[in-house]
Amino acid sequence: QVQLVESGGGLVQAGGSLRLSCVASESIFTFITMGWYRQAPGKQRESVASIINGGATTYANSVKGRFTISRDNAKNTLYLQMNSLKPEDTAVYTCNFRTLWSNTWGQGTQVTVSS
C-alpha cells in the first residue's frame, strides 16, 4: 500500500501563506483522486480541495480563491498552496489518495493561524 508523508504545516499569522506537500512512496499516475482534508478541534473532517487524474480541481467554498491544489507527477507529490490564511483555517490537514480499490490517508500536519 502506498505511504503518504505530509510536510509544510506550522504556525503563521493571519494573512500569511503556507505550502503543504504530500509525498507518495510510489507513482501517483494510478490514483484517480487526490485531495486535502482538514479537521479542526471539535469539528468533523471536511474536504478542502481535490484533483482528479485528468487535472480538474474542486475546492470548498471557504477556501476558493485562496488555496490552490496541484500535483507534480515527476516528484510523486501533491501540494496545497494556502494564501491569505485566516484563523478559521486552523486545523490538522491530511492528504488522501484514492483508486478504485484503495483509500489511503497521510498522518496529518498541523496548521495554526494566529490572529
Backbone atoms as SQL, in Angstrom:
CREATE TABLE atoms (id INTEGER PRIMARY KEY, chain TEXT, resi INTEGER, resn TEXT, atom TEXT, x REAL, y REAL, z REAL);
INSERT INTO atoms VALUES
  (1, 'A', 1, 'GLN', 'N', 0.844, -1.187, 0.000),
  (2, 'A', 1, 'GLN', 'CA', 0.000, 0.000, 0.000),
  (3, 'A', 1, 'GLN', 'C', 0.882, 1.240, 0.000),
  (4, 'A', 2, 'VAL', 'N', 0.433, 2.255, -0.702),
  (5, 'A', 2, 'VAL', 'CA', 1.213, 3.489, -0.795),
  (6, 'A', 2, 'VAL', 'C', 1.340, 4.132, 0.576),
  (7, 'A', 3, 'GLN', 'N', 2.471, 4.747, 0.811),
  (8, 'A', 3, 'GLN', 'CA', 2.693, 5.527, 2.029),
  (9, 'A', 3, 'GLN', 'C', 2.696, 7.004, 1.652),
  (10, 'A', 4, 'LEU', 'N', 2.063, 7.817, 2.483),
  (11, 'A', 4, 'LEU', 'CA', 1.974, 9.252, 2.232),
  (12, 'A', 4, 'LEU', 'C', 2.622, 10.001, 3.387),
  (13, 'A', 5, 'VAL', 'N', 3.485, 10.934, 3.069),
  (14, 'A', 5, 'VAL', 'CA', 4.168, 11.724, 4.088),
  (15, 'A', 5, 'VAL', 'C', 3.931, 13.198, 3.811),
  (16, 'A', 6, 'GLU', 'N', 3.299, 13.856, 4.779),
  (17, 'A', 6, 'GLU', 'CA', 2.989, 15.276, 4.622),
  (18, 'A', 6, 'GLU', 'C', 4.035, 16.135, 5.317),
  (19, 'A', 7, 'SER', 'N', 4.155, 17.345, 4.830),
  (20, 'A', 7, 'SER', 'CA', 5.022, 18.331, 5.464),
  (21, 'A', 7, 'SER', 'C', 4.538, 19.718, 5.095),
  (22, 'A', 8, 'GLY', 'N', 5.093, 20.720, 5.777),
  (23, 'A', 8, 'GLY', 'CA', 4.790, 22.098, 5.420),
  (24, 'A', 8, 'GLY', 'C', 3.873, 22.832, 6.377),
  (25, 'A', 9, 'GLY', 'N', 3.320, 22.118, 7.348),
  (26, 'A', 9, 'GLY', 'CA', 2.465, 22.792, 8.308),
  (27, 'A', 9, 'GLY', 'C', 3.284, 23.657, 9.256),
  (28, 'A', 10, 'GLY', 'N', 2.574, 24.432, 10.066),
  (29, 'A', 10, 'GLY', 'CA', 3.271, 25.272, 11.031),
  (30, 'A', 10, 'GLY', 'C', 2.380, 26.374, 11.553),
  (31, 'A', 11, 'LEU', 'N', 3.024, 27.332, 12.193),
  (32, 'A', 11, 'LEU', 'CA', 2.328, 28.488, 12.761),
  (33, 'A', 11, 'LEU', 'C', 2.570, 29.695, 11.871),
  (34, 'A', 12, 'VAL', 'N', 1.494, 30.374, 11.516),
  (35, 'A', 12, 'VAL', 'CA', 1.603, 31.539, 10.641),
  (36, 'A', 12, 'VAL', 'C', 0.590, 32.575, 11.089),
  (37, 'A', 13, 'GLN', 'N', 0.898, 33.831, 10.868),
  (38, 'A', 13, 'GLN', 'CA', -0.035, 34.902, 11.201),
  (39, 'A', 13, 'GLN', 'C', -1.129, 35.003, 10.137),
  (40, 'A', 14, 'ALA', 'N', -2.253, 35.519, 10.538),
  (41, 'A', 14, 'ALA', 'CA', -3.337, 35.736, 9.593),
  (42, 'A', 14, 'ALA', 'C', -2.844, 36.581, 8.418),
  (43, 'A', 15, 'GLY', 'N', -3.255, 36.171, 7.233),
  (44, 'A', 15, 'GLY', 'CA', -2.801, 36.842, 6.024),
  (45, 'A', 15, 'GLY', 'C', -1.576, 36.207, 5.398),
  (46, 'A', 16, 'GLY', 'N', -0.943, 35.311, 6.129),
  (47, 'A', 16, 'GLY', 'CA', 0.257, 34.658, 5.627),
  (48, 'A', 16, 'GLY', 'C', -0.037, 33.480, 4.725),
  (49, 'A', 17, 'SER', 'N', 1.041, 32.798, 4.343),
  (50, 'A', 17, 'SER', 'CA', 0.939, 31.684, 3.405),
  (51, 'A', 17, 'SER', 'C', 1.718, 30.478, 3.904),
  (52, 'A', 18, 'LEU', 'N', 1.257, 29.315, 3.498),
  (53, 'A', 18, 'LEU', 'CA', 1.967, 28.068, 3.723),
  (54, 'A', 18, 'LEU', 'C', 1.758, 27.179, 2.499),
  (55, 'A', 19, 'ARG', 'N', 2.712, 26.285, 2.259),
  (56, 'A', 19, 'ARG', 'CA', 2.522, 25.291, 1.215),
  (57, 'A', 19, 'ARG', 'C', 2.703, 23.907, 1.822),
  (58, 'A', 20, 'LEU', 'N', 1.666, 23.119, 1.741),
  (59, 'A', 20, 'LEU', 'CA', 1.715, 21.751, 2.223),
  (60, 'A', 20, 'LEU', 'C', 2.146, 20.826, 1.089),
  (61, 'A', 21, 'SER', 'N', 2.910, 19.800, 1.455),
  (62, 'A', 21, 'SER', 'CA', 3.325, 18.785, 0.491),
  (63, 'A', 21, 'SER', 'C', 2.924, 17.411, 1.009),
  (64, 'A', 22, 'CYS', 'N', 2.588, 16.535, 0.093),
  (65, 'A', 22, 'CYS', 'CA', 2.262, 15.150, 0.422),
  (66, 'A', 22, 'CYS', 'C', 3.003, 14.274, -0.577),
  (67, 'A', 23, 'VAL', 'N', 4.045, 13.611, -0.102),
  (68, 'A', 23, 'VAL', 'CA', 4.876, 12.787, -0.969),
  (69, 'A', 23, 'VAL', 'C', 4.437, 11.334, -0.879),
  (70, 'A', 24, 'ALA', 'N', 4.196, 10.730, -2.036),
  (71, 'A', 24, 'ALA', 'CA', 3.788, 9.333, -2.101),
  (72, 'A', 24, 'ALA', 'C', 5.002, 8.438, -2.320),
  (73, 'A', 25, 'SER', 'N', 4.899, 7.209, -1.834),
  (74, 'A', 25, 'SER', 'CA', 6.006, 6.262, -1.934),
  (75, 'A', 25, 'SER', 'C', 6.042, 5.552, -3.284),
  (76, 'A', 26, 'GLU', 'N', 5.081, 5.857, -4.148),
  (77, 'A', 26, 'GLU', 'CA', 5.054, 5.259, -5.474),
  (78, 'A', 26, 'GLU', 'C', 4.473, 6.266, -6.457),
  (79, 'A', 27, 'SER', 'N', 4.509, 5.896, -7.726),
  (80, 'A', 27, 'SER', 'CA', 3.984, 6.783, -8.759),
  (81, 'A', 27, 'SER', 'C', 2.526, 7.149, -8.487),
  (82, 'A', 28, 'ILE', 'N', 2.215, 8.418, -8.732),
  (83, 'A', 28, 'ILE', 'CA', 0.845, 8.879, -8.462),
  (84, 'A', 28, 'ILE', 'C', -0.039, 8.814, -9.706),
  (85, 'A', 29, 'PHE', 'N', 0.487, 8.278, -10.780),
  (86, 'A', 29, 'PHE', 'CA', -0.292, 8.195, -12.013),
  (87, 'A', 29, 'PHE', 'C', -1.544, 7.337, -11.849),
  (88, 'A', 30, 'THR', 'N', -1.470, 6.342, -10.949),
  (89, 'A', 30, 'THR', 'CA', -2.576, 5.387, -10.839),
  (90, 'A', 30, 'THR', 'C', -3.730, 5.894, -9.986),
  (91, 'A', 31, 'PHE', 'N', -3.525, 7.007, -9.298),
  (92, 'A', 31, 'PHE', 'CA', -4.563, 7.468, -8.380),
  (93, 'A', 31, 'PHE', 'C', -5.620, 8.266, -9.121),
  (94, 'A', 32, 'ILE', 'N', -6.872, 7.915, -8.865),
  (95, 'A', 32, 'ILE', 'CA', -7.988, 8.567, -9.543),
  (96, 'A', 32, 'ILE', 'C', -8.244, 9.945, -8.957),
  (97, 'A', 33, 'THR', 'N', -8.204, 10.006, -7.641),
  (98, 'A', 33, 'THR', 'CA', -8.473, 11.264, -6.950),
  (99, 'A', 33, 'THR', 'C', -7.454, 11.472, -5.843),
  (100, 'A', 34, 'MET', 'N', -6.958, 12.687, -5.736),
  (101, 'A', 34, 'MET', 'CA', -6.077, 13.063, -4.637),
  (102, 'A', 34, 'MET', 'C', -6.636, 14.334, -4.018),
  (103, 'A', 35, 'GLY', 'N', -6.571, 14.426, -2.706),
  (104, 'A', 35, 'GLY', 'CA', -7.162, 15.593, -2.081),
  (105, 'A', 35, 'GLY', 'C', -6.592, 15.918, -0.732),
  (106, 'A', 36, 'TRP', 'N', -6.985, 17.066, -0.251),
  (107, 'A', 36, 'TRP', 'CA', -6.619, 17.532, 1.086),
  (108, 'A', 36, 'TRP', 'C', -7.896, 17.687, 1.911),
  (109, 'A', 37, 'TYR', 'N', -7.825, 17.219, 3.133),
  (110, 'A', 37, 'TYR', 'CA', -8.904, 17.346, 4.094),
  (111, 'A', 37, 'TYR', 'C', -8.358, 18.055, 5.327),
  (112, 'A', 38, 'ARG', 'N', -9.255, 18.587, 6.132),
  (113, 'A', 38, 'ARG', 'CA', -8.828, 19.193, 7.387),
  (114, 'A', 38, 'ARG', 'C', -9.843, 18.914, 8.482),
  (115, 'A', 39, 'GLN', 'N', -9.339, 18.899, 9.696),
  (116, 'A', 39, 'GLN', 'CA', -10.211, 18.712, 10.845),
  (117, 'A', 39, 'GLN', 'C', -9.767, 19.650, 11.954),
  (118, 'A', 40, 'ALA', 'N', -10.665, 20.522, 12.328),
  (119, 'A', 40, 'ALA', 'CA', -10.409, 21.447, 13.430),
  (120, 'A', 40, 'ALA', 'C', -10.927, 20.816, 14.724),
  (121, 'A', 41, 'PRO', 'N', -10.417, 21.242, 15.860),
  (122, 'A', 41, 'PRO', 'CA', -10.868, 20.677, 17.141),
  (123, 'A', 41, 'PRO', 'C', -12.368, 20.810, 17.308),
  (124, 'A', 42, 'GLY', 'N', -13.003, 19.701, 17.659),
  (125, 'A', 42, 'GLY', 'CA', -14.434, 19.712, 17.897),
  (126, 'A', 42, 'GLY', 'C', -15.294, 19.721, 16.655),
  (127, 'A', 43, 'LYS', 'N', -14.649, 19.623, 15.488),
  (128, 'A', 43, 'LYS', 'CA', -15.406, 19.659, 14.237),
  (129, 'A', 43, 'LYS', 'C', -15.164, 18.392, 13.432),
  (130, 'A', 44, 'GLN', 'N', -16.055, 18.135, 12.474),
  (131, 'A', 44, 'GLN', 'CA', -15.883, 16.992, 11.603),
  (132, 'A', 44, 'GLN', 'C', -14.841, 17.290, 10.534),
  (133, 'A', 45, 'ARG', 'N', -14.230, 16.241, 10.039),
  (134, 'A', 45, 'ARG', 'CA', -13.285, 16.414, 8.942),
  (135, 'A', 45, 'ARG', 'C', -14.028, 16.881, 7.697),
  (136, 'A', 46, 'GLU', 'N', -13.415, 17.805, 6.979),
  (137, 'A', 46, 'GLU', 'CA', -14.037, 18.332, 5.776),
  (138, 'A', 46, 'GLU', 'C', -13.055, 18.310, 4.615),
  (139, 'A', 47, 'SER', 'N', -13.603, 18.203, 3.424),
  (140, 'A', 47, 'SER', 'CA', -12.790, 18.259, 2.220),
  (141, 'A', 47, 'SER', 'C', -12.414, 19.702, 1.938),
  (142, 'A', 48, 'VAL', 'N', -11.149, 19.925, 1.669),
  (143, 'A', 48, 'VAL', 'CA', -10.655, 21.269, 1.362),
  (144, 'A', 48, 'VAL', 'C', -10.502, 21.450, -0.146),
  (145, 'A', 49, 'ALA', 'N', -9.822, 20.502, -0.772),
  (146, 'A', 49, 'ALA', 'CA', -9.568, 20.595, -2.207),
  (147, 'A', 49, 'ALA', 'C', -9.257, 19.211, -2.742),
  (148, 'A', 50, 'SER', 'N', -9.581, 19.001, -4.012),
  (149, 'A', 50, 'SER', 'CA', -9.265, 17.722, -4.633),
  (150, 'A', 50, 'SER', 'C', -8.892, 17.923, -6.082),
  (151, 'A', 51, 'ILE', 'N', -8.157, 16.938, -6.614),
  (152, 'A', 51, 'ILE', 'CA', -7.748, 16.977, -8.009),
  (153, 'A', 51, 'ILE', 'C', -7.877, 15.563, -8.555),
  (154, 'A', 52, 'ILE', 'N', -8.497, 15.453, -9.730),
  (155, 'A', 52, 'ILE', 'CA', -8.653, 14.131, -10.324),
  (156, 'A', 52, 'ILE', 'C', -7.533, 13.879, -11.319),
  (157, 'A', 53, 'ASN', 'N', -7.466, 12.658, -11.804),
  (158, 'A', 53, 'ASN', 'CA', -6.371, 12.275, -12.675),
  (159, 'A', 53, 'ASN', 'C', -6.303, 13.150, -13.925),
  (160, 'A', 54, 'GLY', 'N', -7.436, 13.614, -14.402),
  (161, 'A', 54, 'GLY', 'CA', -7.438, 14.449, -15.595),
  (162, 'A', 54, 'GLY', 'C', -7.017, 15.876, -15.334),
  (163, 'A', 55, 'GLY', 'N', -6.898, 16.241, -14.059),
  (164, 'A', 55, 'GLY', 'CA', -6.427, 17.576, -13.711),
  (165, 'A', 55, 'GLY', 'C', -7.484, 18.524, -13.185),
  (166, 'A', 56, 'ALA', 'N', -8.756, 18.163, -13.292),
  (167, 'A', 56, 'ALA', 'CA', -9.806, 19.043, -12.791),
  (168, 'A', 56, 'ALA', 'C', -9.729, 19.151, -11.272),
  (169, 'A', 57, 'THR', 'N', -10.028, 20.333, -10.771),
  (170, 'A', 57, 'THR', 'CA', -9.922, 20.576, -9.345),
  (171, 'A', 57, 'THR', 'C', -11.255, 21.044, -8.763),
  (172, 'A', 58, 'THR', 'N', -11.440, 20.779, -7.487),
  (173, 'A', 58, 'THR', 'CA', -12.598, 21.288, -6.765),
  (174, 'A', 58, 'THR', 'C', -12.118, 21.844, -5.433),
  (175, 'A', 59, 'TYR', 'N', -12.842, 22.837, -4.934),
  (176, 'A', 59, 'TYR', 'CA', -12.477, 23.485, -3.678),
  (177, 'A', 59, 'TYR', 'C', -13.707, 23.692, -2.806),
  (178, 'A', 60, 'ALA', 'N', -13.477, 23.656, -1.507),
  (179, 'A', 60, 'ALA', 'CA', -14.513, 24.068, -0.581),
  (180, 'A', 60, 'ALA', 'C', -14.757, 25.563, -0.770),
  (181, 'A', 61, 'ASN', 'N', -15.990, 25.980, -0.594),
  (182, 'A', 61, 'ASN', 'CA', -16.313, 27.396, -0.788),
  (183, 'A', 61, 'ASN', 'C', -15.470, 28.289, 0.118),
  (184, 'A', 62, 'SER', 'N', -15.161, 27.799, 1.291),
  (185, 'A', 62, 'SER', 'CA', -14.438, 28.609, 2.268),
  (186, 'A', 62, 'SER', 'C', -12.996, 28.906, 1.869),
  (187, 'A', 63, 'VAL', 'N', -12.456, 28.155, 0.902),
  (188, 'A', 63, 'VAL', 'CA', -11.053, 28.361, 0.530),
  (189, 'A', 63, 'VAL', 'C', -10.882, 28.792, -0.918),
  (190, 'A', 64, 'LYS', 'N', -11.965, 28.864, -1.674),
  (191, 'A', 64, 'LYS', 'CA', -11.867, 29.256, -3.080),
  (192, 'A', 64, 'LYS', 'C', -11.222, 30.621, -3.213),
  (193, 'A', 65, 'GLY', 'N', -10.280, 30.705, -4.144),
  (194, 'A', 65, 'GLY', 'CA', -9.582, 31.954, -4.373),
  (195, 'A', 65, 'GLY', 'C', -8.382, 32.170, -3.467),
  (196, 'A', 66, 'ARG', 'N', -8.241, 31.319, -2.447),
  (197, 'A', 66, 'ARG', 'CA', -7.112, 31.452, -1.520),
  (198, 'A', 66, 'ARG', 'C', -6.185, 30.236, -1.568),
  (199, 'A', 67, 'PHE', 'N', -6.751, 29.063, -1.772),
  (200, 'A', 67, 'PHE', 'CA', -5.964, 27.831, -1.790),
  (201, 'A', 67, 'PHE', 'C', -5.873, 27.306, -3.225),
  (202, 'A', 68, 'THR', 'N', -4.746, 26.650, -3.532),
  (203, 'A', 68, 'THR', 'CA', -4.562, 26.027, -4.832),
  (204, 'A', 68, 'THR', 'C', -3.970, 24.640, -4.648),
  (205, 'A', 69, 'ILE', 'N', -4.645, 23.650, -5.208),
  (206, 'A', 69, 'ILE', 'CA', -4.127, 22.289, -5.172),
  (207, 'A', 69, 'ILE', 'C', -3.423, 21.998, -6.484),
  (208, 'A', 70, 'SER', 'N', -2.312, 21.280, -6.397),
  (209, 'A', 70, 'SER', 'CA', -1.575, 20.932, -7.605),
  (210, 'A', 70, 'SER', 'C', -0.818, 19.634, -7.370),
  (211, 'A', 71, 'ARG', 'N', -0.298, 19.077, -8.453),
  (212, 'A', 71, 'ARG', 'CA', 0.432, 17.825, -8.363),
  (213, 'A', 71, 'ARG', 'C', 1.673, 17.900, -9.220),
  (214, 'A', 72, 'ASP', 'N', 2.708, 17.192, -8.813),
  (215, 'A', 72, 'ASP', 'CA', 3.930, 17.058, -9.594),
  (216, 'A', 72, 'ASP', 'C', 4.156, 15.563, -9.764),
  (217, 'A', 73, 'ASN', 'N', 3.786, 15.059, -10.923),
  (218, 'A', 73, 'ASN', 'CA', 3.881, 13.619, -11.151),
  (219, 'A', 73, 'ASN', 'C', 5.322, 13.123, -11.077),
  (220, 'A', 74, 'ALA', 'N', 6.246, 13.929, -11.536),
  (221, 'A', 74, 'ALA', 'CA', 7.659, 13.518, -11.531),
  (222, 'A', 74, 'ALA', 'C', 8.187, 13.340, -10.111),
  (223, 'A', 75, 'LYS', 'N', 7.626, 14.096, -9.180),
  (224, 'A', 75, 'LYS', 'CA', 8.073, 14.027, -7.788),
  (225, 'A', 75, 'LYS', 'C', 7.113, 13.225, -6.908),
  (226, 'A', 76, 'ASN', 'N', 6.079, 12.656, -7.508),
  (227, 'A', 76, 'ASN', 'CA', 5.078, 11.888, -6.743),
  (228, 'A', 76, 'ASN', 'C', 4.517, 12.706, -5.589),
  (229, 'A', 77, 'THR', 'N', 4.237, 13.964, -5.848),
  (230, 'A', 77, 'THR', 'CA', 3.884, 14.886, -4.776),
  (231, 'A', 77, 'THR', 'C', 2.611, 15.661, -5.082),
  (232, 'A', 78, 'LEU', 'N', 1.800, 15.793, -4.058),
  (233, 'A', 78, 'LEU', 'CA', 0.606, 16.624, -4.092),
  (234, 'A', 78, 'LEU', 'C', 0.869, 17.846, -3.223),
  (235, 'A', 79, 'TYR', 'N', 0.429, 19.006, -3.694),
  (236, 'A', 79, 'TYR', 'CA', 0.659, 20.252, -2.957),
  (237, 'A', 79, 'TYR', 'C', -0.661, 20.933, -2.622),
  (238, 'A', 80, 'LEU', 'N', -0.604, 21.768, -1.596),
  (239, 'A', 80, 'LEU', 'CA', -1.698, 22.681, -1.302),
  (240, 'A', 80, 'LEU', 'C', -1.069, 24.019, -0.940),
  (241, 'A', 81, 'GLN', 'N', -1.180, 24.960, -1.855),
  (242, 'A', 81, 'GLN', 'CA', -0.707, 26.322, -1.592),
  (243, 'A', 81, 'GLN', 'C', -1.832, 27.082, -0.902),
  (244, 'A', 82, 'MET', 'N', -1.550, 27.597, 0.260),
  (245, 'A', 82, 'MET', 'CA', -2.554, 28.284, 1.057),
  (246, 'A', 82, 'MET', 'C', -2.128, 29.734, 1.258),
  (247, 'A', 83, 'ASN', 'N', -2.895, 30.652, 0.716),
  (248, 'A', 83, 'ASN', 'CA', -2.617, 32.081, 0.832),
  (249, 'A', 83, 'ASN', 'C', -3.730, 32.757, 1.618),
  (250, 'A', 84, 'SER', 'N', -3.447, 33.957, 2.080),
  (251, 'A', 84, 'SER', 'CA', -4.437, 34.749, 2.826),
  (252, 'A', 84, 'SER', 'C', -5.074, 33.916, 3.933),
  (253, 'A', 85, 'LEU', 'N', -4.243, 33.272, 4.688),
  (254, 'A', 85, 'LEU', 'CA', -4.746, 32.371, 5.723),
  (255, 'A', 85, 'LEU', 'C', -5.510, 33.121, 6.806),
  (256, 'A', 86, 'LYS', 'N', -6.527, 32.457, 7.328),
  (257, 'A', 86, 'LYS', 'CA', -7.376, 33.030, 8.360),
  (258, 'A', 86, 'LYS', 'C', -7.318, 32.133, 9.603),
  (259, 'A', 87, 'PRO', 'N', -7.615, 32.684, 10.765),
  (260, 'A', 87, 'PRO', 'CA', -7.622, 31.846, 11.974),
  (261, 'A', 87, 'PRO', 'C', -8.542, 30.634, 11.844),
  (262, 'A', 88, 'GLU', 'N', -9.619, 30.769, 11.100),
  (263, 'A', 88, 'GLU', 'CA', -10.538, 29.642, 10.945),
  (264, 'A', 88, 'GLU', 'C', -9.984, 28.542, 10.048),
  (265, 'A', 89, 'ASP', 'N', -8.827, 28.763, 9.441),
  (266, 'A', 89, 'ASP', 'CA', -8.159, 27.710, 8.682),
  (267, 'A', 89, 'ASP', 'C', -7.350, 26.786, 9.589),
  (268, 'A', 90, 'THR', 'N', -7.251, 27.133, 10.848),
  (269, 'A', 90, 'THR', 'CA', -6.507, 26.308, 11.790),
  (270, 'A', 90, 'THR', 'C', -7.111, 24.914, 11.889),
  (271, 'A', 91, 'ALA', 'N', -6.276, 23.894, 11.657),
  (272, 'A', 91, 'ALA', 'CA', -6.754, 22.514, 11.648),
  (273, 'A', 91, 'ALA', 'C', -5.574, 21.578, 11.390),
  (274, 'A', 92, 'VAL', 'N', -5.849, 20.293, 11.515),
  (275, 'A', 92, 'VAL', 'CA', -4.907, 19.280, 11.042),
  (276, 'A', 92, 'VAL', 'C', -5.288, 18.965, 9.594),
  (277, 'A', 93, 'TYR', 'N', -4.327, 19.110, 8.711),
  (278, 'A', 93, 'TYR', 'CA', -4.552, 18.886, 7.290),
  (279, 'A', 93, 'TYR', 'C', -3.965, 17.520, 6.901),
  (280, 'A', 94, 'THR', 'N', -4.768, 16.755, 6.176),
  (281, 'A', 94, 'THR', 'CA', -4.383, 15.399, 5.812),
  (282, 'A', 94, 'THR', 'C', -4.612, 15.178, 4.323),
  (283, 'A', 95, 'CYS', 'N', -3.656, 14.512, 3.685),
  (284, 'A', 95, 'CYS', 'CA', -3.842, 14.201, 2.270),
  (285, 'A', 95, 'CYS', 'C', -4.478, 12.820, 2.135),
  (286, 'A', 96, 'ASN', 'N', -5.133, 12.631, 1.001),
  (287, 'A', 96, 'ASN', 'CA', -5.862, 11.392, 0.742),
  (288, 'A', 96, 'ASN', 'C', -5.717, 11.038, -0.725),
  (289, 'A', 97, 'PHE', 'N', -5.328, 9.791, -0.992),
  (290, 'A', 97, 'PHE', 'CA', -5.164, 9.298, -2.357),
  (291, 'A', 97, 'PHE', 'C', -6.086, 8.102, -2.557),
  (292, 'A', 98, 'ARG', 'N', -6.814, 8.084, -3.675),
  (293, 'A', 98, 'ARG', 'CA', -7.772, 7.009, -3.902),
  (294, 'A', 98, 'ARG', 'C', -7.630, 6.393, -5.282),
  (295, 'A', 99, 'THR', 'N', -7.816, 5.074, -5.316),
  (296, 'A', 99, 'THR', 'CA', -8.021, 4.346, -6.559),
  (297, 'A', 99, 'THR', 'C', -9.367, 3.639, -6.420),
  (298, 'A', 100, 'LEU', 'N', -9.691, 2.791, -7.381),
  (299, 'A', 100, 'LEU', 'CA', -10.938, 2.047, -7.297),
  (300, 'A', 100, 'LEU', 'C', -10.918, 1.067, -6.122),
  (301, 'A', 101, 'TRP', 'N', -9.710, 0.650, -5.716),
  (302, 'A', 101, 'TRP', 'CA', -9.623, -0.395, -4.703),
  (303, 'A', 101, 'TRP', 'C', -8.885, 0.037, -3.447),
  (304, 'A', 102, 'SER', 'N', -8.503, 1.299, -3.343),
  (305, 'A', 102, 'SER', 'CA', -7.764, 1.723, -2.157),
  (306, 'A', 102, 'SER', 'C', -8.125, 3.152, -1.774),
  (307, 'A', 103, 'ASN', 'N', -7.913, 3.430, -0.507),
  (308, 'A', 103, 'ASN', 'CA', -8.210, 4.753, 0.041),
  (309, 'A', 103, 'ASN', 'C', -7.185, 4.992, 1.139),
  (310, 'A', 104, 'THR', 'N', -6.187, 5.815, 0.849),
  (311, 'A', 104, 'THR', 'CA', -5.037, 5.961, 1.747),
  (312, 'A', 104, 'THR', 'C', -4.939, 7.372, 2.297),
  (313, 'A', 105, 'TRP', 'N', -4.659, 7.462, 3.593),
  (314, 'A', 105, 'TRP', 'CA', -4.543, 8.749, 4.273),
  (315, 'A', 105, 'TRP', 'C', -3.119, 8.963, 4.769),
  (316, 'A', 106, 'GLY', 'N', -2.718, 10.215, 4.773),
  (317, 'A', 106, 'GLY', 'CA', -1.454, 10.575, 5.391),
  (318, 'A', 106, 'GLY', 'C', -1.634, 10.701, 6.892),
  (319, 'A', 107, 'GLN', 'N', -0.559, 11.112, 7.565),
  (320, 'A', 107, 'GLN', 'CA', -0.594, 11.185, 9.021),
  (321, 'A', 107, 'GLN', 'C', -1.114, 12.529, 9.523),
  (322, 'A', 108, 'GLY', 'N', -1.154, 13.515, 8.658),
  (323, 'A', 108, 'GLY', 'CA', -1.663, 14.827, 9.034),
  (324, 'A', 108, 'GLY', 'C', -0.559, 15.787, 9.425),
  (325, 'A', 109, 'THR', 'N', -0.791, 17.053, 9.165),
  (326, 'A', 109, 'THR', 'CA', 0.142, 18.108, 9.552),
  (327, 'A', 109, 'THR', 'C', -0.659, 19.278, 10.113),
  (328, 'A', 110, 'GLN', 'N', -0.179, 19.824, 11.210),
  (329, 'A', 110, 'GLN', 'CA', -0.915, 20.879, 11.903),
  (330, 'A', 110, 'GLN', 'C', -0.652, 22.233, 11.252),
  (331, 'A', 111, 'VAL', 'N', -1.724, 22.952, 11.011),
  (332, 'A', 111, 'VAL', 'CA', -1.646, 24.328, 10.545),
  (333, 'A', 111, 'VAL', 'C', -2.346, 25.196, 11.579),
  (334, 'A', 112, 'THR', 'N', -1.624, 26.174, 12.100),
  (335, 'A', 112, 'THR', 'CA', -2.182, 27.081, 13.089),
  (336, 'A', 112, 'THR', 'C', -2.024, 28.511, 12.595),
  (337, 'A', 113, 'VAL', 'N', -3.136, 29.220, 12.523),
  (338, 'A', 113, 'VAL', 'CA', -3.132, 30.599, 12.048),
  (339, 'A', 113, 'VAL', 'C', -3.518, 31.505, 13.202),
  (340, 'A', 114, 'SER', 'N', -2.604, 32.388, 13.570),
  (341, 'A', 114, 'SER', 'CA', -2.857, 33.294, 14.681),
  (342, 'A', 114, 'SER', 'C', -3.446, 34.603, 14.177),
  (343, 'A', 115, 'SER', 'N', -4.264, 35.211, 15.013),
  (344, 'A', 115, 'SER', 'CA', -4.925, 36.465, 14.606),
  (345, 'A', 115, 'SER', 'C', -4.110, 37.674, 15.018);
